[in-house]
Amino acid sequence: MQVPSKIYLIYRSVRSSSVLNPEVFHLFIAAFIIFIALYFRVFGLNWDNGYYWSPHPDERAILSKVASIHLPELNNFKTLFIAQESPWNPRWFPYGSFPLYLLKGVSYISQLATGEPVADLRALGRSISALADVTTVALVFFVGRMLYGRTVGIFASLFTALAVIHIQLSHFFAVDTIQTLFAISALFFMYRISTMGTIKASIMAGIFI
């Protein structure tokens, strides 16, 4: 218990000596935490460099299905909506269809931007996973700040940024980081429903749920 207490005392000392107003100070600290989170999540994304294919079984299964789907040719576009014939149908849904179509869509955008097809989906998928978890860290700050105040938001986001399980899962393209992002996003907008009751917050909460 001594280490967290010392960290909190250092934080209080820095905050009291800061020339910034409390809101700006906390946003600055939150931005620094997000930077730390980003560093740990993108460092070593190619941890399995040299392997022909991903050693992670779930990631390997997802990537193989993403590689197998594609949009039909324009002259045969009607097959898109015929489940048995559609090349866009992965015929494999243990994790739902969203992660598959998300990665495939991003790979198409990358191909349009670079003019070259994506040779290895691992790096692209893991980048999506890492960015999803960094966004989770940011949302944890905002949810903590809304519920319990700025200090709790700062420490909650710090602990999430340094959580080993979050860092580890950010190095795979699986559903964990994306699902966690959707969960914290749903909580964020549900809290706004409870305090503001806006239609926009209700729609956003429904989308993420």
Tab-separated table of C-alpha atoms in Angstrom:
chain	number	residue	atom	x	y	z
A	1	MET	CA	0.000	0.000	0.000
A	2	GLN	CA	3.000	2.330	0.399
A	3	VAL	CA	3.791	2.682	-3.315
A	4	PRO	CA	0.317	3.964	-4.351
A	5	SER	CA	0.364	6.311	-1.350
A	6	LYS	CA	3.731	7.753	-2.385
A	7	ILE	CA	2.536	8.160	-5.976
A	8	TYR	CA	-0.547	9.992	-4.724
A	9	LEU	CA	1.544	12.297	-2.523
A	10	ILE	CA	3.840	13.139	-5.449
A	11	TYR	CA	0.780	13.801	-7.599
A	12	ARG	CA	-0.712	16.126	-4.954
A	13	SER	CA	2.588	17.968	-4.596
A	14	VAL	CA	2.957	18.503	-8.343
A	15	ARG	CA	-0.672	19.561	-8.679
A	16	SER	CA	-0.445	22.117	-5.862
A	17	SER	CA	2.753	23.609	-7.292
A	18	SER	CA	1.458	23.772	-10.882
A	19	VAL	CA	0.861	27.190	-12.437
A	20	LEU	CA	-1.896	25.708	-14.590
A	21	ASN	CA	-5.525	25.743	-13.524
A	22	PRO	CA	-6.749	22.336	-12.269
A	23	GLU	CA	-8.700	21.482	-15.437
A	24	VAL	CA	-5.753	22.180	-17.756
A	25	PHE	CA	-3.366	20.401	-15.372
A	26	HIS	CA	-5.468	17.220	-15.313
A	27	LEU	CA	-5.902	17.232	-19.080
A	28	PHE	CA	-2.139	17.589	-19.468
A	29	ILE	CA	-1.533	14.635	-17.141
A	30	ALA	CA	-4.199	12.587	-18.953
A	31	ALA	CA	-2.527	13.321	-22.295
A	32	PHE	CA	0.813	12.189	-20.868
A	33	ILE	CA	-0.768	8.941	-19.615
A	34	ILE	CA	-2.302	8.335	-23.042
A	35	PHE	CA	1.147	8.827	-24.601
A	36	ILE	CA	2.585	6.226	-22.195
A	37	ALA	CA	-0.260	3.853	-23.065
A	38	LEU	CA	0.376	4.328	-26.781
A	39	TYR	CA	4.086	3.641	-26.385
A	40	PHE	CA	3.588	0.364	-24.510
A	41	ARG	CA	0.927	-0.808	-26.968
A	42	VAL	CA	2.767	-0.136	-30.225
A	43	PHE	CA	6.204	-1.204	-28.960
A	44	GLY	CA	6.995	-4.663	-30.291
A	45	LEU	CA	3.843	-5.167	-32.350
A	46	ASN	CA	5.902	-7.418	-34.629
A	47	TRP	CA	6.879	-9.634	-31.690
A	48	ASP	CA	6.550	-12.744	-33.874
A	49	ASN	CA	8.623	-11.390	-36.751
A	50	GLY	CA	10.144	-14.312	-38.630
A	51	TYR	CA	7.143	-16.601	-38.219
A	52	TYR	CA	5.307	-17.365	-41.439
A	53	TRP	CA	1.960	-16.883	-39.677
A	54	SER	CA	0.724	-15.716	-36.294
A	55	PRO	CA	1.443	-18.157	-33.436
A	56	HIS	CA	-1.666	-16.848	-31.618
A	57	PRO	CA	-4.480	-19.313	-32.483
A	58	ASP	CA	-7.407	-16.891	-32.226
A	59	GLU	CA	-5.607	-14.189	-34.170
A	60	ARG	CA	-4.521	-16.718	-36.784
A	61	ALA	CA	-8.103	-17.905	-37.276
A	62	ILE	CA	-9.442	-14.354	-37.607
A	63	LEU	CA	-6.729	-13.257	-40.037
A	64	SER	CA	-7.233	-16.306	-42.238
A	65	LYS	CA	-10.946	-15.556	-42.553
A	66	VAL	CA	-10.290	-11.870	-43.267
A	67	ALA	CA	-7.856	-12.872	-46.006
A	68	SER	CA	-10.441	-15.195	-47.544
A	69	ILE	CA	-13.261	-12.642	-47.966
A	70	HIS	CA	-13.501	-9.974	-50.633
A	71	LEU	CA	-16.090	-7.829	-52.366
A	72	PRO	CA	-17.574	-9.298	-55.560
A	73	GLU	CA	-16.774	-7.926	-58.990
A	74	LEU	CA	-18.973	-5.061	-60.149
A	75	ASN	CA	-20.528	-7.133	-62.914
A	76	ASN	CA	-21.543	-9.736	-60.335
A	77	PHE	CA	-22.281	-7.451	-57.403
A	78	LYS	CA	-25.701	-8.978	-56.755
A	79	THR	CA	-23.998	-12.023	-55.220
A	80	LEU	CA	-23.057	-9.814	-52.271
A	81	PHE	CA	-26.560	-10.333	-50.887
A	82	ILE	CA	-26.791	-14.074	-51.609
A	83	ALA	CA	-25.437	-15.732	-48.492
A	84	GLN	CA	-24.488	-19.028	-50.133
A	85	GLU	CA	-22.599	-17.360	-52.985
A	86	SER	CA	-21.287	-14.132	-51.479
A	87	PRO	CA	-17.467	-13.860	-51.299
A	88	TRP	CA	-18.095	-11.343	-48.503
A	89	ASN	CA	-19.564	-14.093	-46.304
A	90	PRO	CA	-16.844	-15.578	-44.057
A	91	ARG	CA	-19.117	-18.477	-43.033
A	92	TRP	CA	-17.453	-18.293	-39.610
A	93	PHE	CA	-18.857	-16.203	-36.767
A	94	PRO	CA	-17.498	-17.269	-33.336
A	95	TYR	CA	-16.453	-13.646	-32.723
A	96	GLY	CA	-19.206	-12.001	-34.715
A	97	SER	CA	-18.693	-10.359	-38.079
A	98	PHE	CA	-17.662	-6.835	-37.057
A	99	PRO	CA	-13.928	-7.508	-36.393
A	100	LEU	CA	-13.616	-9.307	-39.735
A	101	TYR	CA	-15.253	-6.551	-41.748
A	102	LEU	CA	-13.446	-3.839	-39.786
A	103	LEU	CA	-10.012	-5.229	-40.634
A	104	LYS	CA	-10.971	-5.960	-44.232
A	105	GLY	CA	-12.348	-2.435	-44.645
A	106	VAL	CA	-9.178	-0.875	-43.226
A	107	SER	CA	-7.055	-3.057	-45.512
A	108	TYR	CA	-9.028	-1.788	-48.528
A	109	ILE	CA	-8.471	1.810	-47.396
A	110	SER	CA	-4.747	1.113	-46.939
A	111	GLN	CA	-4.576	-0.385	-50.417
A	112	LEU	CA	-6.273	2.677	-51.920
A	113	ALA	CA	-3.860	4.979	-50.081
A	114	THR	CA	-0.652	3.122	-50.941
A	115	GLY	CA	-1.582	1.440	-54.202
A	116	GLU	CA	-0.330	-1.881	-52.829
A	117	PRO	CA	-2.320	-4.702	-51.215
A	118	VAL	CA	-1.573	-5.378	-47.556
A	119	ALA	CA	1.002	-8.169	-47.518
A	120	ASP	CA	0.607	-9.098	-43.848
A	121	LEU	CA	-2.625	-8.371	-41.994
A	122	ARG	CA	-0.981	-8.877	-38.602
A	123	ALA	CA	0.587	-5.416	-38.338
A	124	LEU	CA	-2.579	-3.696	-39.532
A	125	GLY	CA	-4.846	-5.671	-37.222
A	126	ARG	CA	-2.607	-5.191	-34.214
A	127	SER	CA	-2.441	-1.452	-34.869
A	128	ILE	CA	-6.251	-1.361	-34.740
A	129	SER	CA	-6.205	-3.347	-31.506
A	130	ALA	CA	-3.594	-1.042	-29.944
A	131	LEU	CA	-5.470	2.123	-30.931
A	132	ALA	CA	-8.704	0.658	-29.556
A	133	ASP	CA	-7.058	0.079	-26.185
A	134	VAL	CA	-5.468	3.537	-26.118
A	135	THR	CA	-8.943	4.969	-26.710
A	136	THR	CA	-10.161	2.843	-23.797
A	137	VAL	CA	-7.516	4.430	-21.563
A	138	ALA	CA	-8.746	7.895	-22.562
A	139	LEU	CA	-12.390	6.965	-21.942
A	140	VAL	CA	-11.534	5.506	-18.530
A	141	PHE	CA	-10.218	8.947	-17.596
A	142	PHE	CA	-13.399	10.681	-18.722
A	143	VAL	CA	-15.706	8.134	-17.073
A	144	GLY	CA	-13.724	8.279	-13.829
A	145	ARG	CA	-13.779	12.069	-13.907
A	146	MET	CA	-17.528	12.160	-14.506
A	147	LEU	CA	-18.340	9.692	-11.733
A	148	TYR	CA	-15.798	10.457	-9.028
A	149	GLY	CA	-13.758	13.512	-9.988
A	150	ARG	CA	-10.579	14.377	-11.858
A	151	THR	CA	-8.149	12.670	-9.466
A	152	VAL	CA	-9.925	9.321	-9.717
A	153	GLY	CA	-10.043	9.693	-13.502
A	154	ILE	CA	-6.289	10.252	-13.624
A	155	PHE	CA	-5.427	7.239	-11.478
A	156	ALA	CA	-7.968	4.961	-13.180
A	157	SER	CA	-6.531	5.777	-16.598
A	158	LEU	CA	-2.969	5.349	-15.287
A	159	PHE	CA	-3.714	1.894	-13.887
A	160	THR	CA	-5.417	0.908	-17.152
A	161	ALA	CA	-2.492	2.237	-19.185
A	162	LEU	CA	-0.053	0.105	-17.162
A	163	ALA	CA	-2.244	-3.002	-16.862
A	164	VAL	CA	-0.285	-5.951	-18.244
A	165	ILE	CA	-3.373	-7.702	-19.642
A	166	HIS	CA	-4.292	-4.600	-21.663
A	167	ILE	CA	-0.751	-4.255	-23.012
A	168	GLN	CA	-0.585	-7.940	-23.891
A	169	LEU	CA	-3.961	-8.067	-25.669
A	170	SER	CA	-3.092	-4.933	-27.654
A	171	HIS	CA	-0.394	-6.977	-29.380
A	172	PHE	CA	-2.958	-9.312	-30.994
A	173	PHE	CA	-5.814	-8.704	-33.377
A	174	ALA	CA	-8.540	-10.446	-31.422
A	175	VAL	CA	-11.828	-9.116	-30.077
A	176	ASP	CA	-10.770	-8.312	-26.507
A	177	THR	CA	-9.592	-4.715	-26.863
A	178	ILE	CA	-12.387	-3.790	-29.269
A	179	GLN	CA	-15.042	-5.294	-27.008
A	180	THR	CA	-13.585	-3.479	-23.997
A	181	LEU	CA	-13.660	-0.209	-25.925
A	182	PHE	CA	-17.324	-0.734	-26.792
A	183	ALA	CA	-18.125	-1.598	-23.156
A	184	ILE	CA	-16.518	1.540	-21.691
A	185	SER	CA	-18.070	3.644	-24.475
A	186	ALA	CA	-21.505	2.239	-23.618
A	187	LEU	CA	-20.938	3.067	-19.932
A	188	PHE	CA	-19.861	6.588	-20.859
A	189	PHE	CA	-23.041	7.295	-22.810
A	190	MET	CA	-25.310	5.485	-20.343
A	191	TYR	CA	-24.038	7.773	-17.615
A	192	ARG	CA	-24.810	10.747	-19.851
A	193	ILE	CA	-28.318	9.350	-20.308
A	194	SER	CA	-28.761	9.195	-16.534
A	195	THR	CA	-27.590	12.790	-16.050
A	196	MET	CA	-28.719	14.527	-19.239
A	197	GLY	CA	-31.299	12.233	-20.815
A	198	THR	CA	-30.502	13.268	-24.377
A	199	ILE	CA	-31.596	11.352	-27.466
A	200	LYS	CA	-28.061	11.538	-28.864
A	201	ALA	CA	-26.621	9.818	-25.778
A	202	SER	CA	-29.305	7.120	-26.002
A	203	ILE	CA	-28.517	6.437	-29.649
A	204	MET	CA	-24.771	6.266	-28.998
A	205	ALA	CA	-25.226	3.947	-26.006
A	206	GLY	CA	-27.430	1.685	-28.122
A	207	ILE	CA	-24.863	1.576	-30.919
A	208	PHE	CA	-22.040	0.557	-28.594
A	209	ILE	CA	-24.169	-1.988	-26.736
